[in-house]
PDB file of C-alpha atoms and ligand atoms in Angstrom:
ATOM      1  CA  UNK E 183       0.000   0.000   0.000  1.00 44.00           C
ATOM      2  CA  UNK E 184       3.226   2.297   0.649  1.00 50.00           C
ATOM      3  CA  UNK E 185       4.575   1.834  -2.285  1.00 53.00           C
ATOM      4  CA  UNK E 186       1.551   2.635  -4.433  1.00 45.00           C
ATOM      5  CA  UNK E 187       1.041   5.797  -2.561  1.00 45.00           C
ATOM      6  CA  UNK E 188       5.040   6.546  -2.935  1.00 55.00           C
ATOM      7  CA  UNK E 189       4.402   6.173  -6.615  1.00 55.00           C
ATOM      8  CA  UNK E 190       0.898   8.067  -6.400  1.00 45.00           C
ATOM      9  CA  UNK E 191       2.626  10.817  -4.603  1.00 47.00           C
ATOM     10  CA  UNK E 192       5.752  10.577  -6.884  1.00 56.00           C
ATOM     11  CA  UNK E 193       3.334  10.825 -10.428  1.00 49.00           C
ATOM     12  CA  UNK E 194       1.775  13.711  -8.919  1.00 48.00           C
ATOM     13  CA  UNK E 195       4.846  15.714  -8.575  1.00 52.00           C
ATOM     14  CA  UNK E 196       5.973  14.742 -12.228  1.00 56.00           C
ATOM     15  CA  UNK E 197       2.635  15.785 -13.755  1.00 52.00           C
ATOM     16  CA  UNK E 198       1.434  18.129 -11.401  1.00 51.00           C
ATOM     17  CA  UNK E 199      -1.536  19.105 -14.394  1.00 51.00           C
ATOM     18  CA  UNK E 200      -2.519  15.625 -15.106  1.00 55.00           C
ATOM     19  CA  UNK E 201      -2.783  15.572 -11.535  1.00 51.00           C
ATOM     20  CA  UNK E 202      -5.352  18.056 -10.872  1.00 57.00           C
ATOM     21  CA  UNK E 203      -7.021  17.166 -14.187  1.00 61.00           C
ATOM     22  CA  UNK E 204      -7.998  13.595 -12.594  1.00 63.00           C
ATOM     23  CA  UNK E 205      -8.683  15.042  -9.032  1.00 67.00           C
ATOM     24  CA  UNK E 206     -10.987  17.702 -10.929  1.00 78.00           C
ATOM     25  CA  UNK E 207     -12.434  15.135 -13.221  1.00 84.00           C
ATOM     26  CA  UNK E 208     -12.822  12.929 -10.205  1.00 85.00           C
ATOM     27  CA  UNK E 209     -15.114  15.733  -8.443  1.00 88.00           C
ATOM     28  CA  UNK E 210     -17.145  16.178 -11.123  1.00 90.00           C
ATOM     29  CA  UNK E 211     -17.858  12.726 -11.153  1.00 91.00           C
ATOM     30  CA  UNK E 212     -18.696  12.883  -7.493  1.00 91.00           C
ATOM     31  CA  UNK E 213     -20.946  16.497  -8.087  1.00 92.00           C
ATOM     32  CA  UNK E 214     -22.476  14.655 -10.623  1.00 93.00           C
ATOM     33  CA  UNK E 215     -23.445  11.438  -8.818  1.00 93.00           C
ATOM     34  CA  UNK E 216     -26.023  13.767  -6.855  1.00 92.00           C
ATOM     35  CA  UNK E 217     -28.123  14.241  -9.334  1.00 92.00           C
ATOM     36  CA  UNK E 218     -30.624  11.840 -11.154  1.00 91.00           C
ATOM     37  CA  UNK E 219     -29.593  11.206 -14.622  1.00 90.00           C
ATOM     38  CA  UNK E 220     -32.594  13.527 -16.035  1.00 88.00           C
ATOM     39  CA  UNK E 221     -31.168  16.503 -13.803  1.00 89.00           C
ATOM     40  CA  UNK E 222     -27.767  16.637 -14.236  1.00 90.00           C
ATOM     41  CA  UNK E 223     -27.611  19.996 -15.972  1.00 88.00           C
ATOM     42  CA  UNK E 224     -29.017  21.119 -12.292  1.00 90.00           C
ATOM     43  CA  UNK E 225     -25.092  20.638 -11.374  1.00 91.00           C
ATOM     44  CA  UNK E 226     -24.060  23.636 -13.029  1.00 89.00           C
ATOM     45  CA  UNK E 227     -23.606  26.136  -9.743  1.00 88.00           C
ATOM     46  CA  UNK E 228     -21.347  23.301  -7.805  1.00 89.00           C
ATOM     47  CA  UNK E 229     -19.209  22.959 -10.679  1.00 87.00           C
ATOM     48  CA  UNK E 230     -19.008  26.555 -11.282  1.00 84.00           C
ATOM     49  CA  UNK E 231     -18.295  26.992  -7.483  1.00 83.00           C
ATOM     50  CA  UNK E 232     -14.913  23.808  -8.718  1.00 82.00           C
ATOM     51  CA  UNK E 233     -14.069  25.891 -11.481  1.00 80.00           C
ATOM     52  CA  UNK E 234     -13.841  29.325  -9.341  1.00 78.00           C
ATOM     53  CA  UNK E 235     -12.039  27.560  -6.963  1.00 78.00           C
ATOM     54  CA  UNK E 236      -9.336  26.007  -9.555  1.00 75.00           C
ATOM     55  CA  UNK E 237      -8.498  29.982 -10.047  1.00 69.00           C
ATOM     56  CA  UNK E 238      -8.323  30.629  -6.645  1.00 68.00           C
ATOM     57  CA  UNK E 239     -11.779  31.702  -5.832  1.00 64.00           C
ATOM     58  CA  UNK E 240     -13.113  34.874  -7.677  1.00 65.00           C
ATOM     59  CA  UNK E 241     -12.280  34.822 -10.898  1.00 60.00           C
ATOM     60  CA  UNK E 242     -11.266  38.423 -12.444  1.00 55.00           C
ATOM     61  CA  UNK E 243     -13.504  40.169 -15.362  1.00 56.00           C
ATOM     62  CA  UNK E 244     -10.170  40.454 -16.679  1.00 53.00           C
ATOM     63  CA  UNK E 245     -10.028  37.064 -17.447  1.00 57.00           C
ATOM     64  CA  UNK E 246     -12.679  36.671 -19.429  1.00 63.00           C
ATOM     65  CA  UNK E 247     -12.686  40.263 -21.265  1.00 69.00           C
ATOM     66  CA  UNK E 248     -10.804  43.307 -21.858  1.00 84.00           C
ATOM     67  CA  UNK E 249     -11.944  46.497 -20.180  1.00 89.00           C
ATOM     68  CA  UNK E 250     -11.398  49.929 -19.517  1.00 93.00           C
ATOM     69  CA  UNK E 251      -9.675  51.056 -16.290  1.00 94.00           C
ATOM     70  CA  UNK E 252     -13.415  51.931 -16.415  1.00 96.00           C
ATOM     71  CA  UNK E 253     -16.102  49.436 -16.974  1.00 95.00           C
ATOM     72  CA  UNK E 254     -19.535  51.162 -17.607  1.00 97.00           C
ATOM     73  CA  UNK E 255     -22.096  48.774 -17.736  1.00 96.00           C
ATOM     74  CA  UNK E 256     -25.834  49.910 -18.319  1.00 97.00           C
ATOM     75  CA  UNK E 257     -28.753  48.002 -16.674  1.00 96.00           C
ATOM     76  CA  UNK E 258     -30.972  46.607 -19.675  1.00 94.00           C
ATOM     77  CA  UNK E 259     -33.576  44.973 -18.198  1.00 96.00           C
ATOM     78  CA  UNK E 260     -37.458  46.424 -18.469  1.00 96.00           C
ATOM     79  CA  UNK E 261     -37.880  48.521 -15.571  1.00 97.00           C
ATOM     80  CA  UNK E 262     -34.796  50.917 -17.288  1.00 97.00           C
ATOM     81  CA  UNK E 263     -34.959  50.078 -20.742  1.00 97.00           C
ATOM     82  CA  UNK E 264     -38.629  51.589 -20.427  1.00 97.00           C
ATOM     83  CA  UNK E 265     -36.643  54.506 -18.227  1.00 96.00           C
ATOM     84  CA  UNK E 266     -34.432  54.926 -21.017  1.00 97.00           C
ATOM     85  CA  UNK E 267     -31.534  52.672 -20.185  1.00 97.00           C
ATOM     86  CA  UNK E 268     -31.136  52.317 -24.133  1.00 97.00           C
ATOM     87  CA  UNK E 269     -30.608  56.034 -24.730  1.00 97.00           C
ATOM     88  CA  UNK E 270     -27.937  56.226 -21.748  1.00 98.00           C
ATOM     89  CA  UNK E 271     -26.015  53.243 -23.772  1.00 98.00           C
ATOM     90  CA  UNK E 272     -26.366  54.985 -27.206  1.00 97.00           C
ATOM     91  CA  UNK E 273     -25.012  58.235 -25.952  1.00 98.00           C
ATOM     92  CA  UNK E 274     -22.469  56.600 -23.729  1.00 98.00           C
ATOM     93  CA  UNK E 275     -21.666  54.918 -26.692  1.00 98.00           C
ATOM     94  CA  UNK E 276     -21.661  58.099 -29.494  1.00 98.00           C
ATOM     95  CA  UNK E 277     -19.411  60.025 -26.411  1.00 98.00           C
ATOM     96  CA  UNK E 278     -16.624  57.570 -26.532  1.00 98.00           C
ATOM     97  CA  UNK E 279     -16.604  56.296 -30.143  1.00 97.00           C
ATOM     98  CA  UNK E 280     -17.306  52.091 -29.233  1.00 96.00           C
ATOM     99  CA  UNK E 281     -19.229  49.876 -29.643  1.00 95.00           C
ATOM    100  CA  UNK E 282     -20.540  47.751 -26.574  1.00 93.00           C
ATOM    101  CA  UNK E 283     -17.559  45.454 -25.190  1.00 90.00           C
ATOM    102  CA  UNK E 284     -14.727  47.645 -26.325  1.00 93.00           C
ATOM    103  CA  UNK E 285     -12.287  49.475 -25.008  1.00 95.00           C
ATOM    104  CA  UNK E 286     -11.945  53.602 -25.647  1.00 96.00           C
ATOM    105  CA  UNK E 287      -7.986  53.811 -27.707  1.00 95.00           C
ATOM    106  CA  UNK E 288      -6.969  55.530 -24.637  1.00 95.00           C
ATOM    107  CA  UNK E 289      -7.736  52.553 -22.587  1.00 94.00           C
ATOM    108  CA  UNK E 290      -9.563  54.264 -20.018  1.00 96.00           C
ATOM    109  CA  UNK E 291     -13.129  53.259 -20.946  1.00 97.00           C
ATOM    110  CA  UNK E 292     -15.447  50.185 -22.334  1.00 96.00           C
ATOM    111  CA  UNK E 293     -19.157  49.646 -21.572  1.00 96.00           C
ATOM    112  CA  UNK E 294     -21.337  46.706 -21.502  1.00 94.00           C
ATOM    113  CA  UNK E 295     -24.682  45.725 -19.948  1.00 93.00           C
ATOM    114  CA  UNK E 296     -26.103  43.817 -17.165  1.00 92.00           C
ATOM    115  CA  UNK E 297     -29.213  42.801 -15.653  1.00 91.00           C
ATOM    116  CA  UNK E 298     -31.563  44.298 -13.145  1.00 94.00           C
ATOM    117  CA  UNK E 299     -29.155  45.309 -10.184  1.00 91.00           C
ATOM    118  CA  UNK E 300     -32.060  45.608  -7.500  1.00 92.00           C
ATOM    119  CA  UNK E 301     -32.292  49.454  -8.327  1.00 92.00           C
ATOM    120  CA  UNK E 302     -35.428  49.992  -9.744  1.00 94.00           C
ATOM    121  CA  UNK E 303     -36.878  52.260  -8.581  1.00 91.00           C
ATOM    122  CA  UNK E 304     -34.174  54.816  -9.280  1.00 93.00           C
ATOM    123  CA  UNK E 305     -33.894  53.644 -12.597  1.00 95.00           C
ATOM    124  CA  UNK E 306     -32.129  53.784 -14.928  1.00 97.00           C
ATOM    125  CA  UNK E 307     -28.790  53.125 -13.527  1.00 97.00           C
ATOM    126  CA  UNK E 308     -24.901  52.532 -14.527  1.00 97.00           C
ATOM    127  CA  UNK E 309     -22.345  50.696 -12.611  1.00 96.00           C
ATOM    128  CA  UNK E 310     -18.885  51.895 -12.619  1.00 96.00           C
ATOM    129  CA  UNK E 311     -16.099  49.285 -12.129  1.00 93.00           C
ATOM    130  CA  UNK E 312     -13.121  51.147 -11.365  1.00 94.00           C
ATOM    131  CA  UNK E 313     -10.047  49.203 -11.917  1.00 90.00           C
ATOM    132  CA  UNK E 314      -8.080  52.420 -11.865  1.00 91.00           C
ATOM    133  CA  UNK E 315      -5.960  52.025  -8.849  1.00 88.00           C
ATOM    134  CA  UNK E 316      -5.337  47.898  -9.989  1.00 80.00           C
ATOM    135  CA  UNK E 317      -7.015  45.268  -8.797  1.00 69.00           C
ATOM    136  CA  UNK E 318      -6.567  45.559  -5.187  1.00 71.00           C
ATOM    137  CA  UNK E 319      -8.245  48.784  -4.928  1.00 81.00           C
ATOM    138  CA  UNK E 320     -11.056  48.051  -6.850  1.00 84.00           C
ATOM    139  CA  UNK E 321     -14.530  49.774  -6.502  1.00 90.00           C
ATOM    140  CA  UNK E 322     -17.891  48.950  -7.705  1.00 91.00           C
ATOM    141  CA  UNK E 323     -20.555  51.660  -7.898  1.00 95.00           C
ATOM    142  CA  UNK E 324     -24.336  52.408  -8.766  1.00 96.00           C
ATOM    143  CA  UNK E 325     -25.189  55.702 -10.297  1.00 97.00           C
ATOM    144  CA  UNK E 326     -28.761  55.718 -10.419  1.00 96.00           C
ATOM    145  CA  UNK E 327     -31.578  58.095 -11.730  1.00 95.00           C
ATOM    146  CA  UNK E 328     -29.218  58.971 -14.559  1.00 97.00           C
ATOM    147  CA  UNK E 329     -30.373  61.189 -17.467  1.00 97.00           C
ATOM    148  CA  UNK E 330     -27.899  61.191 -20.598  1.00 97.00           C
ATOM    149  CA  UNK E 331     -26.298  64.291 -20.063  1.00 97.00           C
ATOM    150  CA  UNK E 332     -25.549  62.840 -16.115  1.00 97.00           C
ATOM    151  CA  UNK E 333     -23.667  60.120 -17.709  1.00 98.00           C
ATOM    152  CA  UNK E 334     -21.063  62.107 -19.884  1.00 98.00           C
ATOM    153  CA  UNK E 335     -21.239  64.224 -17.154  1.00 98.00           C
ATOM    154  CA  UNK E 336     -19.571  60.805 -15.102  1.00 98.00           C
ATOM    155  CA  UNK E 337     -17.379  59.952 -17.502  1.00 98.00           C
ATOM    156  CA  UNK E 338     -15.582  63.288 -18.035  1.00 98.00           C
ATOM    157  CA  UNK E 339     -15.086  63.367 -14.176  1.00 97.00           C
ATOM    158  CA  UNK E 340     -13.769  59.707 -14.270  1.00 97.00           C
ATOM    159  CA  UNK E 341     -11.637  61.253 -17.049  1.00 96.00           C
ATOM    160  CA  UNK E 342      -9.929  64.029 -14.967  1.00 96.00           C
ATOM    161  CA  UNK E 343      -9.244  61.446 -12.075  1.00 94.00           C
ATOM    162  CA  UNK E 344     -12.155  62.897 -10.024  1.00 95.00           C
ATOM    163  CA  UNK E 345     -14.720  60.372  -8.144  1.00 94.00           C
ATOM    164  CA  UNK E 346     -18.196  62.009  -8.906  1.00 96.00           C
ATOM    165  CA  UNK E 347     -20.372  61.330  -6.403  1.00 95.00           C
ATOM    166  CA  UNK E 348     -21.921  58.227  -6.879  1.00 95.00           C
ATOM    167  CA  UNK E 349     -25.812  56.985  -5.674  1.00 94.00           C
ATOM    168  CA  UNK E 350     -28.882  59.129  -6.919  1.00 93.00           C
ATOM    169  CA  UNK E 351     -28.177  61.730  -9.383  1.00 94.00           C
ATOM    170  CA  UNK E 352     -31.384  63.111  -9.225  1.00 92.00           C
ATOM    171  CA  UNK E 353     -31.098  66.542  -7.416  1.00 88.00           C
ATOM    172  CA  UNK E 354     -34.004  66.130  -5.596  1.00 89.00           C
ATOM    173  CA  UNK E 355     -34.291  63.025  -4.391  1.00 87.00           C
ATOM    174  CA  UNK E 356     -32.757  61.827  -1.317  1.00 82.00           C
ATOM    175  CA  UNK E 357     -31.257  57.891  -1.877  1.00 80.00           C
ATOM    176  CA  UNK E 358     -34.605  56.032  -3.236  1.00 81.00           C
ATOM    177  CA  UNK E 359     -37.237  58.620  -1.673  1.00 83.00           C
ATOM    178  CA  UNK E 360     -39.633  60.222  -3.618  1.00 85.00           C
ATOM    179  CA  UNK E 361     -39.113  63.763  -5.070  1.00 85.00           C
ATOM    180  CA  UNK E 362     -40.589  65.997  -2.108  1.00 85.00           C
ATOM    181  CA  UNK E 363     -40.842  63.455   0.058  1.00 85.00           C
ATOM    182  CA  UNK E 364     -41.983  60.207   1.681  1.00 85.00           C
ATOM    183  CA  UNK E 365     -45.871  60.716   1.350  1.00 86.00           C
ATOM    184  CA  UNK E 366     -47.044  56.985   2.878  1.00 83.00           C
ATOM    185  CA  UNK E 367     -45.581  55.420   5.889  1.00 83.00           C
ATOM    186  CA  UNK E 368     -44.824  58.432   7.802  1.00 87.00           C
ATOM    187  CA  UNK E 369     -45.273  57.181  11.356  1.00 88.00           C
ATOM    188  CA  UNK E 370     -44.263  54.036  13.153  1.00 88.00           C
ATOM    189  CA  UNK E 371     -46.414  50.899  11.421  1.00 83.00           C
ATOM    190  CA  UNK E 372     -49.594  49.855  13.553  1.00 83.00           C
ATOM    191  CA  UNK E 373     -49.193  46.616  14.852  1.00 83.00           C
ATOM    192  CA  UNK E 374     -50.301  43.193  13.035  1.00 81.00           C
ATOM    193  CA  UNK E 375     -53.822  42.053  13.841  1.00 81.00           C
ATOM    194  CA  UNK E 376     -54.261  38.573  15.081  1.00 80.00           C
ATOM    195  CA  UNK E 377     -57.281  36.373  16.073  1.00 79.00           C
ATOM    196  CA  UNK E 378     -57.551  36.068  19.484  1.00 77.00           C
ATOM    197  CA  UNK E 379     -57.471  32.017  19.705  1.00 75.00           C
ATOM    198  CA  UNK E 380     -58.286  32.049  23.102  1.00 77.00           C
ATOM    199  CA  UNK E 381     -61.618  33.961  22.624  1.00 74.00           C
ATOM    200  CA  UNK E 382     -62.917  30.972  19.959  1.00 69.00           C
TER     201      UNK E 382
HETATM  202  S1  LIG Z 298     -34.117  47.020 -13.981  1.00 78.88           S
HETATM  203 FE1  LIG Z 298     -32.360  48.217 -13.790  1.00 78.88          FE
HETATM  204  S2  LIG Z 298     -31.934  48.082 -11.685  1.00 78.88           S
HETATM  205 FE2  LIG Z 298     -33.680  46.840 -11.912  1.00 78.88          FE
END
């Protein structure tokens, strides 16, 4: 038994790839097994989760596309594409001369497009992925209530090395609050009702 596990450990050091190929092919075997053979495409998160963790957890955007130091991305899903999430993408677009997925020549911009980001109700919103300071000092913001003119207003700052203030851009409305003002649920919520068992 020694010397099989000598020779195991030996192999292993020789072919350190053909290595974690088997021990990777070996736990997708295993992933696998959990499922009934008419649901194994329900395996797909666990063996995302494997492949995340062959690259040491999160895997960069970096690795999978190019981007600016940058990264617009505009929410396109119905609440603001009927906001006008599709005009903020054509004149991010027309501002920096690209098309969607590339990168400005300067290498400072590229936008793309996600799905809803919880933020409807300010909507439409941009992200900003800032990969300016590398990937250590990354940030990841919402700009929300944007208008087209708000956005090239963004990326001119972003431009200049300034860090316009991100969250609502509407003037008058404070984080998701309506303009003026709450007008429902000013004071504390009344209690639930309940039956009174004991009563029956
Ligand atoms: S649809 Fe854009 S944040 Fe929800």
């Amino acid at each position: 038994m020694r010397s099989v596990f000598r020779r195991f450990v030996k192999f292993s050091a020789n072919h350190p790839l053909r290595f974690m190929y088997s021990l990777t092919l070996y736990q997708v075997k295993e992933i696998l097994s959990y499922y009934p053979s008419n649901y194994k495409q329900s395996a797909v998160i666990p063996l995302l989760d494997l492949a995340q963790h062959q690259h040491g957890g999160w895997l960069h955007v970096s690795a999978t596309n190019v981007v600016g130091k940058y990264h617009l991305l505009v929410c396109g899903t119905t609440p603001c594409m009927i906001r006008g999430s599709r005009d903020i993408e054509s004149v991010l677009l027309d501002h920096l001369g690209v098309k969607r997925g590339e990168v400005t020549k300067d290498g400072f911009f590229s936008v793309g497009e996600m799905e809803c980001m919880g933020c409807c109700v300010n909507a439409p919103m941009i992200t900003v992925e800032d990969y300016s300071n590398g990937s250590q000092g990354y940030t990841y913001n919402y700009f929300v209530y944007v208008t087209p003119e708000k956005v090239v207003e963004i990326v001119e700052k972003l431009r200049k090395g300034e860090k316009p203030p991100h969250g609502t851009q509407h003037p008058k409305r404070i984080k998701c609050g309506p303009e003026g003002g709450n007008t429902r649920l000013l004071g504390e919520p009344k209690p639930l009702q309940f039956r009174d068992l004991d009563a029956c």
